[in-house]
Amino acid sequence: MTAHIVSDTAARPSAARDSTHPDFTARFWGVRGSIASPGPDTLRYGGNTPCIEVRCGGALLILDAGTGIRPLGEVLVRQGATDIDLLLTHSHLDHICGLPFFAPAFHAGSKLRISAGHLEPGRTIRSVLQCMMASPLFPVPVEIFRADCSFHDFVAGDTLHPKPGVAVRTGRLNHPDGATGYRVEFAGRSLCYVTDTEHPAEGRDAAVVELARGADLLIYDSTYTDAEYPAHAGWGHSTWQEALRVADAAGVGRAVIFHHDPKRTDDELDVIAAAAEAARPGTLVAREGMVLSP
Ligand SMILES: [Zn+2]
Ligand SMILES: [Zn+2]
């Protein structure tokens, strides 16, 4: 139940790989919520919006297509990766705006399956992406992709089986326009990705606790602090303190604070990291370049 830090390249470039669970890793390419926030105050934790590369043996899953997916795509093209499952939590811009700049999508011979489970009946993820990639918002349509691209709509609550031995449980989150939480299970271990979501006024969100139950790693929407939250009630986001409460309620191994507010500076995140470590030892604040093994 203990998640292992494989490496944290932003802080410790030469960190040794943990050989305990080498086949199941999560690499953070974008950890920021709402809008990309480059600048001197976000250099250490990073300013890209959500994107996480998950490796399950030979299977490659990508969680969300925020701006972090652009540099990931450059690496994948160099590696010659051809078979990709992109799982979208939802279609707010911070989670999809990197897709038109994702190099493997333009690579003939690549396979790209894009899945989403948050849309109302009658809407499809393909049609939503077609809206984003349409003049005059964007000059070229989705059909410009040269990869073998497919689009899959599911209902939050379904279990997906992207590859043999990899199960992805899903659950509905509490967010304007809907969102889906994912739980990736591989080799007897589990990683739970819960962003963007707002906690209930009283108690924990039972669906989130159930999805995260016993997970080795819980990556959780921590846009606000508990003190900031009341001014943002109804905006669809949660707090880092709630991340810890959910982790405790669900018996999670390690909680990861994620979807940082765009205004949050590196120094402020350092303060949160220290407070979270004191409150629940092992808790981490997500930063670009960090690699974790569930
Ligand atoms: Zn978001
Ligand atoms: Zn959102």
PDB file of C-alpha atoms and ligand atoms in Angstrom:
ATOM      1  CA  MET A   1       0.000   0.000   0.000  1.00  0.00           C
ATOM      2  CA  THR A   2       3.023   2.253   0.039  1.00  0.00           C
ATOM      3  CA  ALA A   3       3.710   4.179  -3.129  1.00  0.00           C
ATOM      4  CA  HIS A   4       7.347   4.629  -3.999  1.00  0.00           C
ATOM      5  CA  ILE A   5       9.073   7.671  -5.379  1.00  0.00           C
ATOM      6  CA  VAL A   6      10.960   6.489  -8.432  1.00  0.00           C
ATOM      7  CA  SER A   7      12.520   9.838  -9.059  1.00  0.00           C
ATOM      8  CA  ASP A   8      11.802  13.493  -8.738  1.00  0.00           C
ATOM      9  CA  THR A   9      13.809  14.902 -11.589  1.00  0.00           C
ATOM     10  CA  ALA A  10      12.918  18.491 -10.771  1.00  0.00           C
ATOM     11  CA  ALA A  11      14.433  18.217  -7.320  1.00  0.00           C
ATOM     12  CA  ARG A  12      16.853  15.334  -7.570  1.00  0.00           C
ATOM     13  CA  PRO A  13      17.998  14.815 -11.163  1.00  0.00           C
ATOM     14  CA  SER A  14      20.199  11.871 -10.299  1.00  0.00           C
ATOM     15  CA  ALA A  15      17.740  10.069  -8.048  1.00  0.00           C
ATOM     16  CA  ALA A  16      18.136   6.334  -8.361  1.00  0.00           C
ATOM     17  CA  ARG A  17      15.249   4.362  -9.796  1.00  0.00           C
ATOM     18  CA  ASP A  18      13.358   2.271  -7.332  1.00  0.00           C
ATOM     19  CA  SER A  19      13.534  -1.235  -8.695  1.00  0.00           C
ATOM     20  CA  THR A  20      10.662  -2.526  -6.562  1.00  0.00           C
ATOM     21  CA  HIS A  21       7.882  -1.686  -9.005  1.00  0.00           C
ATOM     22  CA  PRO A  22       9.624  -0.811 -12.249  1.00  0.00           C
ATOM     23  CA  ASP A  23       6.731  -1.667 -14.559  1.00  0.00           C
ATOM     24  CA  PHE A  24       4.074   0.693 -13.157  1.00  0.00           C
ATOM     25  CA  THR A  25       4.975   4.367 -13.168  1.00  0.00           C
ATOM     26  CA  ALA A  26       3.320   7.764 -13.359  1.00  0.00           C
ATOM     27  CA  ARG A  27       5.290  10.717 -14.736  1.00  0.00           C
ATOM     28  CA  PHE A  28       3.862  14.199 -14.242  1.00  0.00           C
ATOM     29  CA  TRP A  29       4.023  16.473 -17.316  1.00  0.00           C
ATOM     30  CA  GLY A  30       1.484  19.050 -16.144  1.00  0.00           C
ATOM     31  CA  VAL A  31       0.286  19.684 -12.586  1.00  0.00           C
ATOM     32  CA  ARG A  32      -1.355  23.117 -12.806  1.00  0.00           C
ATOM     33  CA  GLY A  33      -5.090  23.715 -12.922  1.00  0.00           C
ATOM     34  CA  SER A  34      -7.316  26.047 -14.884  1.00  0.00           C
ATOM     35  CA  ILE A  35      -4.711  27.764 -17.083  1.00  0.00           C
ATOM     36  CA  ALA A  36      -1.021  27.392 -17.811  1.00  0.00           C
ATOM     37  CA  SER A  37       1.042  29.609 -15.537  1.00  0.00           C
ATOM     38  CA  PRO A  38       4.646  29.963 -16.724  1.00  0.00           C
ATOM     39  CA  GLY A  39       6.904  32.452 -15.001  1.00  0.00           C
ATOM     40  CA  PRO A  40       9.550  32.903 -12.341  1.00  0.00           C
ATOM     41  CA  ASP A  41       7.183  31.921  -9.498  1.00  0.00           C
ATOM     42  CA  THR A  42       6.258  28.517 -10.970  1.00  0.00           C
ATOM     43  CA  LEU A  43       9.624  27.296 -12.268  1.00  0.00           C
ATOM     44  CA  ARG A  44      10.133  24.559  -9.696  1.00  0.00           C
ATOM     45  CA  TYR A  45       6.684  22.928  -9.637  1.00  0.00           C
ATOM     46  CA  GLY A  46       5.835  23.794 -13.227  1.00  0.00           C
ATOM     47  CA  GLY A  47       3.181  25.769 -15.063  1.00  0.00           C
ATOM     48  CA  ASN A  48       1.737  23.229 -17.515  1.00  0.00           C
ATOM     49  CA  THR A  49      -1.865  22.072 -17.183  1.00  0.00           C
ATOM     50  CA  PRO A  50      -2.767  18.440 -16.406  1.00  0.00           C
ATOM     51  CA  CYS A  51      -1.068  15.556 -18.131  1.00  0.00           C
ATOM     52  CA  ILE A  52       0.248  12.348 -16.578  1.00  0.00           C
ATOM     53  CA  GLU A  53       2.043   9.554 -18.438  1.00  0.00           C
ATOM     54  CA  VAL A  54       1.194   6.177 -16.923  1.00  0.00           C
ATOM     55  CA  ARG A  55       3.178   3.084 -17.898  1.00  0.00           C
ATOM     56  CA  CYS A  56       1.775  -0.352 -17.075  1.00  0.00           C
ATOM     57  CA  GLY A  57       4.378  -2.733 -18.397  1.00  0.00           C
ATOM     58  CA  GLY A  58       4.254  -2.175 -22.151  1.00  0.00           C
ATOM     59  CA  ALA A  59       0.969  -0.257 -22.050  1.00  0.00           C
ATOM     60  CA  LEU A  60       0.966   3.529 -22.256  1.00  0.00           C
ATOM     61  CA  LEU A  61      -1.939   5.476 -20.784  1.00  0.00           C
ATOM     62  CA  ILE A  62      -2.055   9.262 -20.747  1.00  0.00           C
ATOM     63  CA  LEU A  63      -4.316  10.990 -18.242  1.00  0.00           C
ATOM     64  CA  ASP A  64      -5.538  14.299 -19.677  1.00  0.00           C
ATOM     65  CA  ALA A  65      -4.255  16.414 -22.541  1.00  0.00           C
ATOM     66  CA  GLY A  66      -3.380  19.721 -20.901  1.00  0.00           C
ATOM     67  CA  THR A  67      -0.394  21.727 -22.073  1.00  0.00           C
ATOM     68  CA  GLY A  68       1.902  19.144 -20.486  1.00  0.00           C
ATOM     69  CA  ILE A  69       1.070  16.700 -23.280  1.00  0.00           C
ATOM     70  CA  ARG A  70       3.075  18.740 -25.802  1.00  0.00           C
ATOM     71  CA  PRO A  71       6.538  18.001 -24.345  1.00  0.00           C
ATOM     72  CA  LEU A  72       5.430  14.411 -23.625  1.00  0.00           C
ATOM     73  CA  GLY A  73       4.548  14.043 -27.302  1.00  0.00           C
ATOM     74  CA  GLU A  74       8.019  15.174 -28.359  1.00  0.00           C
ATOM     75  CA  VAL A  75       9.562  12.424 -26.213  1.00  0.00           C
ATOM     76  CA  LEU A  76       7.127   9.772 -27.469  1.00  0.00           C
ATOM     77  CA  VAL A  77       7.907  10.572 -31.107  1.00  0.00           C
ATOM     78  CA  ARG A  78      11.613  10.199 -30.383  1.00  0.00           C
ATOM     79  CA  GLN A  79      10.889   6.862 -28.668  1.00  0.00           C
ATOM     80  CA  GLY A  80       8.732   5.754 -31.562  1.00  0.00           C
ATOM     81  CA  ALA A  81       5.760   5.029 -29.291  1.00  0.00           C
ATOM     82  CA  THR A  82       2.824   4.009 -31.418  1.00  0.00           C
ATOM     83  CA  ASP A  83       0.004   2.786 -29.216  1.00  0.00           C
ATOM     84  CA  ILE A  84      -1.551   5.280 -26.830  1.00  0.00           C
ATOM     85  CA  ASP A  85      -4.698   5.367 -24.687  1.00  0.00           C
ATOM     86  CA  LEU A  86      -5.639   8.938 -23.800  1.00  0.00           C
ATOM     87  CA  LEU A  87      -8.139   9.080 -20.935  1.00  0.00           C
ATOM     88  CA  LEU A  88      -9.755  12.482 -20.447  1.00  0.00           C
ATOM     89  CA  THR A  89     -11.260  13.444 -17.101  1.00  0.00           C
ATOM     90  CA  HIS A  90     -13.416  15.991 -18.909  1.00  0.00           C
ATOM     91  CA  SER A  91     -13.297  18.552 -21.675  1.00  0.00           C
ATOM     92  CA  HIS A  92     -12.602  21.844 -19.910  1.00  0.00           C
ATOM     93  CA  LEU A  93      -9.884  23.566 -21.881  1.00  0.00           C
ATOM     94  CA  ASP A  94      -7.090  23.089 -19.351  1.00  0.00           C
ATOM     95  CA  HIS A  95      -7.453  19.311 -19.845  1.00  0.00           C
ATOM     96  CA  ILE A  96      -7.671  19.162 -23.664  1.00  0.00           C
ATOM     97  CA  CYS A  97      -5.921  22.238 -25.083  1.00  0.00           C
ATOM     98  CA  GLY A  98      -2.606  20.416 -25.541  1.00  0.00           C
ATOM     99  CA  LEU A  99      -4.074  17.835 -27.900  1.00  0.00           C
ATOM    100  CA  PRO A 100      -3.638  19.870 -31.129  1.00  0.00           C
ATOM    101  CA  PHE A 101       0.080  20.080 -30.255  1.00  0.00           C
ATOM    102  CA  PHE A 102       0.538  16.378 -29.427  1.00  0.00           C
ATOM    103  CA  ALA A 103       3.039  15.176 -32.028  1.00  0.00           C
ATOM    104  CA  PRO A 104       2.077  11.456 -32.049  1.00  0.00           C
ATOM    105  CA  ALA A 105      -1.404  12.446 -33.268  1.00  0.00           C
ATOM    106  CA  PHE A 106       0.212  13.653 -36.481  1.00  0.00           C
ATOM    107  CA  HIS A 107       2.296  10.501 -36.903  1.00  0.00           C
ATOM    108  CA  ALA A 108       0.976   8.003 -39.446  1.00  0.00           C
ATOM    109  CA  GLY A 109       1.346   4.568 -37.913  1.00  0.00           C
ATOM    110  CA  SER A 110       0.595   5.707 -34.372  1.00  0.00           C
ATOM    111  CA  LYS A 111      -2.559   4.460 -32.705  1.00  0.00           C
ATOM    112  CA  LEU A 112      -4.406   6.928 -30.486  1.00  0.00           C
ATOM    113  CA  ARG A 113      -7.578   5.982 -28.619  1.00  0.00           C
ATOM    114  CA  ILE A 114      -9.255   8.937 -26.906  1.00  0.00           C
ATOM    115  CA  SER A 115     -11.809   8.125 -24.198  1.00  0.00           C
ATOM    116  CA  ALA A 116     -14.113  10.205 -22.038  1.00  0.00           C
ATOM    117  CA  GLY A 117     -17.015   9.416 -19.741  1.00  0.00           C
ATOM    118  CA  HIS A 118     -18.354  12.748 -18.537  1.00  0.00           C
ATOM    119  CA  LEU A 119     -20.575  13.871 -21.410  1.00  0.00           C
ATOM    120  CA  GLU A 120     -24.340  14.019 -21.433  1.00  0.00           C
ATOM    121  CA  PRO A 121     -26.128  11.496 -23.682  1.00  0.00           C
ATOM    122  CA  GLY A 122     -26.104  12.703 -27.273  1.00  0.00           C
ATOM    123  CA  ARG A 123     -22.728  14.357 -27.025  1.00  0.00           C
ATOM    124  CA  THR A 124     -19.503  12.635 -28.008  1.00  0.00           C
ATOM    125  CA  ILE A 125     -15.896  13.379 -27.196  1.00  0.00           C
ATOM    126  CA  ARG A 126     -15.178  13.444 -30.929  1.00  0.00           C
ATOM    127  CA  SER A 127     -17.732  16.211 -31.498  1.00  0.00           C
ATOM    128  CA  VAL A 128     -16.432  18.199 -28.519  1.00  0.00           C
ATOM    129  CA  LEU A 129     -12.852  18.031 -29.814  1.00  0.00           C
ATOM    130  CA  GLN A 130     -14.149  18.988 -33.255  1.00  0.00           C
ATOM    131  CA  CYS A 131     -15.592  22.128 -31.658  1.00  0.00           C
ATOM    132  CA  MET A 132     -12.209  23.053 -30.181  1.00  0.00           C
ATOM    133  CA  MET A 133     -10.305  22.319 -33.389  1.00  0.00           C
ATOM    134  CA  ALA A 134     -12.474  24.412 -35.681  1.00  0.00           C
ATOM    135  CA  SER A 135     -12.051  27.768 -37.371  1.00  0.00           C
ATOM    136  CA  PRO A 136     -11.879  30.479 -36.148  1.00  0.00           C
ATOM    137  CA  LEU A 137     -10.788  28.994 -32.805  1.00  0.00           C
ATOM    138  CA  PHE A 138      -8.157  26.760 -34.399  1.00  0.00           C
ATOM    139  CA  PRO A 139      -7.067  26.648 -38.046  1.00  0.00           C
ATOM    140  CA  VAL A 140      -7.108  22.900 -38.677  1.00  0.00           C
ATOM    141  CA  PRO A 141      -9.696  20.227 -37.761  1.00  0.00           C
ATOM    142  CA  VAL A 142      -9.286  16.944 -35.877  1.00  0.00           C
ATOM    143  CA  GLU A 143      -9.221  15.211 -39.253  1.00  0.00           C
ATOM    144  CA  ILE A 144      -5.700  16.622 -39.761  1.00  0.00           C
ATOM    145  CA  PHE A 145      -4.434  13.893 -37.403  1.00  0.00           C
ATOM    146  CA  ARG A 146      -2.487  11.256 -39.336  1.00  0.00           C
ATOM    147  CA  ALA A 147      -2.480   8.701 -36.501  1.00  0.00           C
ATOM    148  CA  ASP A 148      -5.037   5.926 -36.454  1.00  0.00           C
ATOM    149  CA  CYS A 149      -7.354   7.880 -34.145  1.00  0.00           C
ATOM    150  CA  SER A 150     -10.443   6.517 -32.457  1.00  0.00           C
ATOM    151  CA  PHE A 151     -12.878   8.091 -30.015  1.00  0.00           C
ATOM    152  CA  HIS A 152     -14.673   6.245 -27.236  1.00  0.00           C
ATOM    153  CA  ASP A 153     -17.493   7.469 -25.050  1.00  0.00           C
ATOM    154  CA  PHE A 154     -18.265   5.543 -21.891  1.00  0.00           C
ATOM    155  CA  VAL A 155     -20.364   6.169 -18.813  1.00  0.00           C
ATOM    156  CA  ALA A 156     -18.558   7.059 -15.583  1.00  0.00           C
ATOM    157  CA  GLY A 157     -18.795   3.912 -13.480  1.00  0.00           C
ATOM    158  CA  ASP A 158     -17.738   1.617 -16.316  1.00  0.00           C
ATOM    159  CA  THR A 159     -14.523  -0.390 -16.060  1.00  0.00           C
ATOM    160  CA  LEU A 160     -12.202  -0.078 -19.047  1.00  0.00           C
ATOM    161  CA  HIS A 161      -9.694  -2.682 -20.177  1.00  0.00           C
ATOM    162  CA  PRO A 162      -7.260  -0.795 -22.403  1.00  0.00           C
ATOM    163  CA  LYS A 163      -4.737  -3.646 -22.477  1.00  0.00           C
ATOM    164  CA  PRO A 164      -4.524  -7.191 -21.137  1.00  0.00           C
ATOM    165  CA  GLY A 165      -3.712  -6.999 -17.436  1.00  0.00           C
ATOM    166  CA  VAL A 166      -4.673  -3.321 -17.139  1.00  0.00           C
ATOM    167  CA  ALA A 167      -8.058  -2.435 -15.649  1.00  0.00           C
ATOM    168  CA  VAL A 168      -9.270   1.131 -15.331  1.00  0.00           C
ATOM    169  CA  ARG A 169     -12.203   1.695 -13.008  1.00  0.00           C
ATOM    170  CA  THR A 170     -14.030   4.976 -13.414  1.00  0.00           C
ATOM    171  CA  GLY A 171     -16.331   7.094 -11.281  1.00  0.00           C
ATOM    172  CA  ARG A 172     -18.357  10.256 -11.562  1.00  0.00           C
ATOM    173  CA  LEU A 173     -16.904  13.406  -9.994  1.00  0.00           C
ATOM    174  CA  ASN A 174     -18.655  16.569  -8.805  1.00  0.00           C
ATOM    175  CA  HIS A 175     -17.678  19.250 -11.332  1.00  0.00           C
ATOM    176  CA  PRO A 176     -19.483  21.711 -13.636  1.00  0.00           C
ATOM    177  CA  ASP A 177     -20.114  19.927 -16.995  1.00  0.00           C
ATOM    178  CA  GLY A 178     -19.110  16.644 -15.312  1.00  0.00           C
ATOM    179  CA  ALA A 179     -15.781  14.890 -14.860  1.00  0.00           C
ATOM    180  CA  THR A 180     -14.540  11.323 -14.463  1.00  0.00           C
ATOM    181  CA  GLY A 181     -12.192   9.895 -11.860  1.00  0.00           C
ATOM    182  CA  TYR A 182      -9.905   7.048 -12.922  1.00  0.00           C
ATOM    183  CA  ARG A 183      -8.383   4.180 -10.997  1.00  0.00           C
ATOM    184  CA  VAL A 184      -5.679   2.308 -12.909  1.00  0.00           C
ATOM    185  CA  GLU A 185      -5.002  -1.211 -11.649  1.00  0.00           C
ATOM    186  CA  PHE A 186      -1.977  -3.189 -12.787  1.00  0.00           C
ATOM    187  CA  ALA A 187       0.153  -5.947 -11.291  1.00  0.00           C
ATOM    188  CA  GLY A 188      -1.810  -5.894  -8.047  1.00  0.00           C
ATOM    189  CA  ARG A 189      -1.263  -2.176  -7.471  1.00  0.00           C
ATOM    190  CA  SER A 190      -3.401   0.877  -8.086  1.00  0.00           C
ATOM    191  CA  LEU A 191      -3.236   4.551  -8.924  1.00  0.00           C
ATOM    192  CA  CYS A 192      -6.263   6.795  -8.506  1.00  0.00           C
ATOM    193  CA  TYR A 193      -6.619  10.095 -10.413  1.00  0.00           C
ATOM    194  CA  VAL A 194      -9.317  12.364  -9.006  1.00  0.00           C
ATOM    195  CA  THR A 195      -9.412  15.845 -10.541  1.00  0.00           C
ATOM    196  CA  ASP A 196     -11.463  18.090 -11.057  1.00  0.00           C
ATOM    197  CA  THR A 197     -13.914  17.605  -8.220  1.00  0.00           C
ATOM    198  CA  GLU A 198     -15.562  19.470  -5.352  1.00  0.00           C
ATOM    199  CA  HIS A 199     -16.091  17.824  -1.983  1.00  0.00           C
ATOM    200  CA  PRO A 200     -19.483  17.910  -0.236  1.00  0.00           C
ATOM    201  CA  ALA A 201     -20.213  20.423   2.510  1.00  0.00           C
ATOM    202  CA  GLU A 202     -20.460  17.637   5.083  1.00  0.00           C
ATOM    203  CA  GLY A 203     -18.418  14.448   5.203  1.00  0.00           C
ATOM    204  CA  ARG A 204     -16.596  12.824   2.320  1.00  0.00           C
ATOM    205  CA  ASP A 205     -17.801  12.158  -1.237  1.00  0.00           C
ATOM    206  CA  ALA A 206     -18.752   8.488  -0.932  1.00  0.00           C
ATOM    207  CA  ALA A 207     -18.167   7.819  -4.649  1.00  0.00           C
ATOM    208  CA  VAL A 208     -14.644   9.249  -4.469  1.00  0.00           C
ATOM    209  CA  VAL A 209     -13.828   7.307  -1.302  1.00  0.00           C
ATOM    210  CA  GLU A 210     -15.108   4.128  -2.948  1.00  0.00           C
ATOM    211  CA  LEU A 211     -13.030   4.695  -6.099  1.00  0.00           C
ATOM    212  CA  ALA A 212      -9.921   5.403  -4.023  1.00  0.00           C
ATOM    213  CA  ARG A 213     -10.471   2.632  -1.461  1.00  0.00           C
ATOM    214  CA  GLY A 214      -7.126   0.993  -0.648  1.00  0.00           C
ATOM    215  CA  ALA A 215      -5.333   2.631  -3.594  1.00  0.00           C
ATOM    216  CA  ASP A 216      -1.556   2.844  -3.386  1.00  0.00           C
ATOM    217  CA  LEU A 217      -1.542   6.360  -4.846  1.00  0.00           C
ATOM    218  CA  LEU A 218      -4.249   9.049  -4.888  1.00  0.00           C
ATOM    219  CA  ILE A 219      -3.689  12.098  -7.098  1.00  0.00           C
ATOM    220  CA  TYR A 220      -6.296  14.622  -5.952  1.00  0.00           C
ATOM    221  CA  ASP A 221      -7.652  18.063  -6.921  1.00  0.00           C
ATOM    222  CA  SER A 222      -6.026  20.398  -4.407  1.00  0.00           C
ATOM    223  CA  THR A 223      -6.688  23.728  -6.083  1.00  0.00           C
ATOM    224  CA  TYR A 224      -7.415  25.525  -2.819  1.00  0.00           C
ATOM    225  CA  THR A 225      -6.611  25.467   0.863  1.00  0.00           C
ATOM    226  CA  ASP A 226      -9.443  24.929   3.337  1.00  0.00           C
ATOM    227  CA  ALA A 227      -9.156  28.634   4.227  1.00  0.00           C
ATOM    228  CA  GLU A 228      -9.523  29.709   0.578  1.00  0.00           C
ATOM    229  CA  TYR A 229     -12.297  27.284  -0.291  1.00  0.00           C
ATOM    230  CA  PRO A 230     -15.403  29.144   1.007  1.00  0.00           C
ATOM    231  CA  ALA A 231     -14.785  31.982  -1.476  1.00  0.00           C
ATOM    232  CA  HIS A 232     -14.782  29.396  -4.299  1.00  0.00           C
ATOM    233  CA  ALA A 233     -17.633  27.100  -3.254  1.00  0.00           C
ATOM    234  CA  GLY A 234     -19.456  25.793  -6.316  1.00  0.00           C
ATOM    235  CA  TRP A 235     -16.453  26.200  -8.630  1.00  0.00           C
ATOM    236  CA  GLY A 236     -15.892  22.449  -8.800  1.00  0.00           C
ATOM    237  CA  HIS A 237     -12.584  22.120  -6.967  1.00  0.00           C
ATOM    238  CA  SER A 238     -11.299  20.827  -3.664  1.00  0.00           C
ATOM    239  CA  THR A 239      -8.498  21.415  -1.146  1.00  0.00           C
ATOM    240  CA  TRP A 240      -5.238  19.767  -0.179  1.00  0.00           C
ATOM    241  CA  GLN A 241      -6.583  19.151   3.313  1.00  0.00           C
ATOM    242  CA  GLU A 242      -9.538  17.292   1.759  1.00  0.00           C
ATOM    243  CA  ALA A 243      -7.036  15.211  -0.225  1.00  0.00           C
ATOM    244  CA  LEU A 244      -5.649  13.990   3.092  1.00  0.00           C
ATOM    245  CA  ARG A 245      -9.095  13.405   4.599  1.00  0.00           C
ATOM    246  CA  VAL A 246     -10.136  11.350   1.564  1.00  0.00           C
ATOM    247  CA  ALA A 247      -6.845   9.441   1.694  1.00  0.00           C
ATOM    248  CA  ASP A 248      -7.459   8.612   5.357  1.00  0.00           C
ATOM    249  CA  ALA A 249     -11.105   7.651   4.785  1.00  0.00           C
ATOM    250  CA  ALA A 250     -10.183   5.414   1.846  1.00  0.00           C
ATOM    251  CA  GLY A 251      -7.055   3.880   3.373  1.00  0.00           C
ATOM    252  CA  VAL A 252      -4.860   5.228   0.589  1.00  0.00           C
ATOM    253  CA  GLY A 253      -1.095   4.658   0.652  1.00  0.00           C
ATOM    254  CA  ARG A 254       0.157   8.022  -0.568  1.00  0.00           C
ATOM    255  CA  ALA A 255      -1.752  11.196  -1.422  1.00  0.00           C
ATOM    256  CA  VAL A 256      -0.486  13.529  -4.143  1.00  0.00           C
ATOM    257  CA  ILE A 257      -1.550  17.178  -4.142  1.00  0.00           C
ATOM    258  CA  PHE A 258      -2.418  18.179  -7.721  1.00  0.00           C
ATOM    259  CA  HIS A 259      -4.157  20.770  -9.979  1.00  0.00           C
ATOM    260  CA  HIS A 260      -2.442  23.709  -8.303  1.00  0.00           C
ATOM    261  CA  ASP A 261      -4.132  27.082  -8.541  1.00  0.00           C
ATOM    262  CA  PRO A 262      -2.448  29.117 -11.304  1.00  0.00           C
ATOM    263  CA  LYS A 263      -1.666  31.872  -8.780  1.00  0.00           C
ATOM    264  CA  ARG A 264       0.044  29.461  -6.358  1.00  0.00           C
ATOM    265  CA  THR A 265       3.776  30.201  -6.204  1.00  0.00           C
ATOM    266  CA  ASP A 266       6.576  27.698  -5.698  1.00  0.00           C
ATOM    267  CA  ASP A 267       7.221  29.123  -2.242  1.00  0.00           C
ATOM    268  CA  GLU A 268       3.568  28.712  -1.299  1.00  0.00           C
ATOM    269  CA  LEU A 269       3.628  25.121  -2.551  1.00  0.00           C
ATOM    270  CA  ASP A 270       6.698  24.493  -0.392  1.00  0.00           C
ATOM    271  CA  VAL A 271       4.699  25.629   2.638  1.00  0.00           C
ATOM    272  CA  ILE A 272       1.800  23.346   1.658  1.00  0.00           C
ATOM    273  CA  ALA A 273       4.233  20.457   1.105  1.00  0.00           C
ATOM    274  CA  ALA A 274       5.658  20.856   4.609  1.00  0.00           C
ATOM    275  CA  ALA A 275       2.210  21.134   6.210  1.00  0.00           C
ATOM    276  CA  ALA A 276       0.937  18.101   4.279  1.00  0.00           C
ATOM    277  CA  GLU A 277       3.996  16.037   5.186  1.00  0.00           C
ATOM    278  CA  ALA A 278       3.476  16.906   8.841  1.00  0.00           C
ATOM    279  CA  ALA A 279      -0.234  16.060   8.684  1.00  0.00           C
ATOM    280  CA  ARG A 280       0.132  12.829   6.711  1.00  0.00           C
ATOM    281  CA  PRO A 281       3.720  11.674   6.237  1.00  0.00           C
ATOM    282  CA  GLY A 282       4.528  10.635   2.682  1.00  0.00           C
ATOM    283  CA  THR A 283       2.136  13.105   1.069  1.00  0.00           C
ATOM    284  CA  LEU A 284       3.656  14.782  -1.985  1.00  0.00           C
ATOM    285  CA  VAL A 285       2.978  17.943  -3.949  1.00  0.00           C
ATOM    286  CA  ALA A 286       2.971  17.091  -7.660  1.00  0.00           C
ATOM    287  CA  ARG A 287       5.620  18.787  -9.753  1.00  0.00           C
ATOM    288  CA  GLU A 288       6.577  18.454 -13.398  1.00  0.00           C
ATOM    289  CA  GLY A 289       9.157  15.739 -13.920  1.00  0.00           C
ATOM    290  CA  MET A 290       8.203  13.775 -10.819  1.00  0.00           C
ATOM    291  CA  VAL A 291       7.936  10.026 -11.367  1.00  0.00           C
ATOM    292  CA  LEU A 292       6.055   7.852  -8.909  1.00  0.00           C
ATOM    293  CA  SER A 293       5.525   4.125  -8.757  1.00  0.00           C
ATOM    294  CA  PRO A 294       2.248   3.061  -7.118  1.00  0.00           C
TER     295      PRO A 294
HETATM  296 ZN    ZN B   1      -8.958  21.606 -14.457  1.00  0.00          ZN
HETATM  297 ZN    ZN B   2     -12.595  21.440 -15.024  1.00  0.00          ZN
END
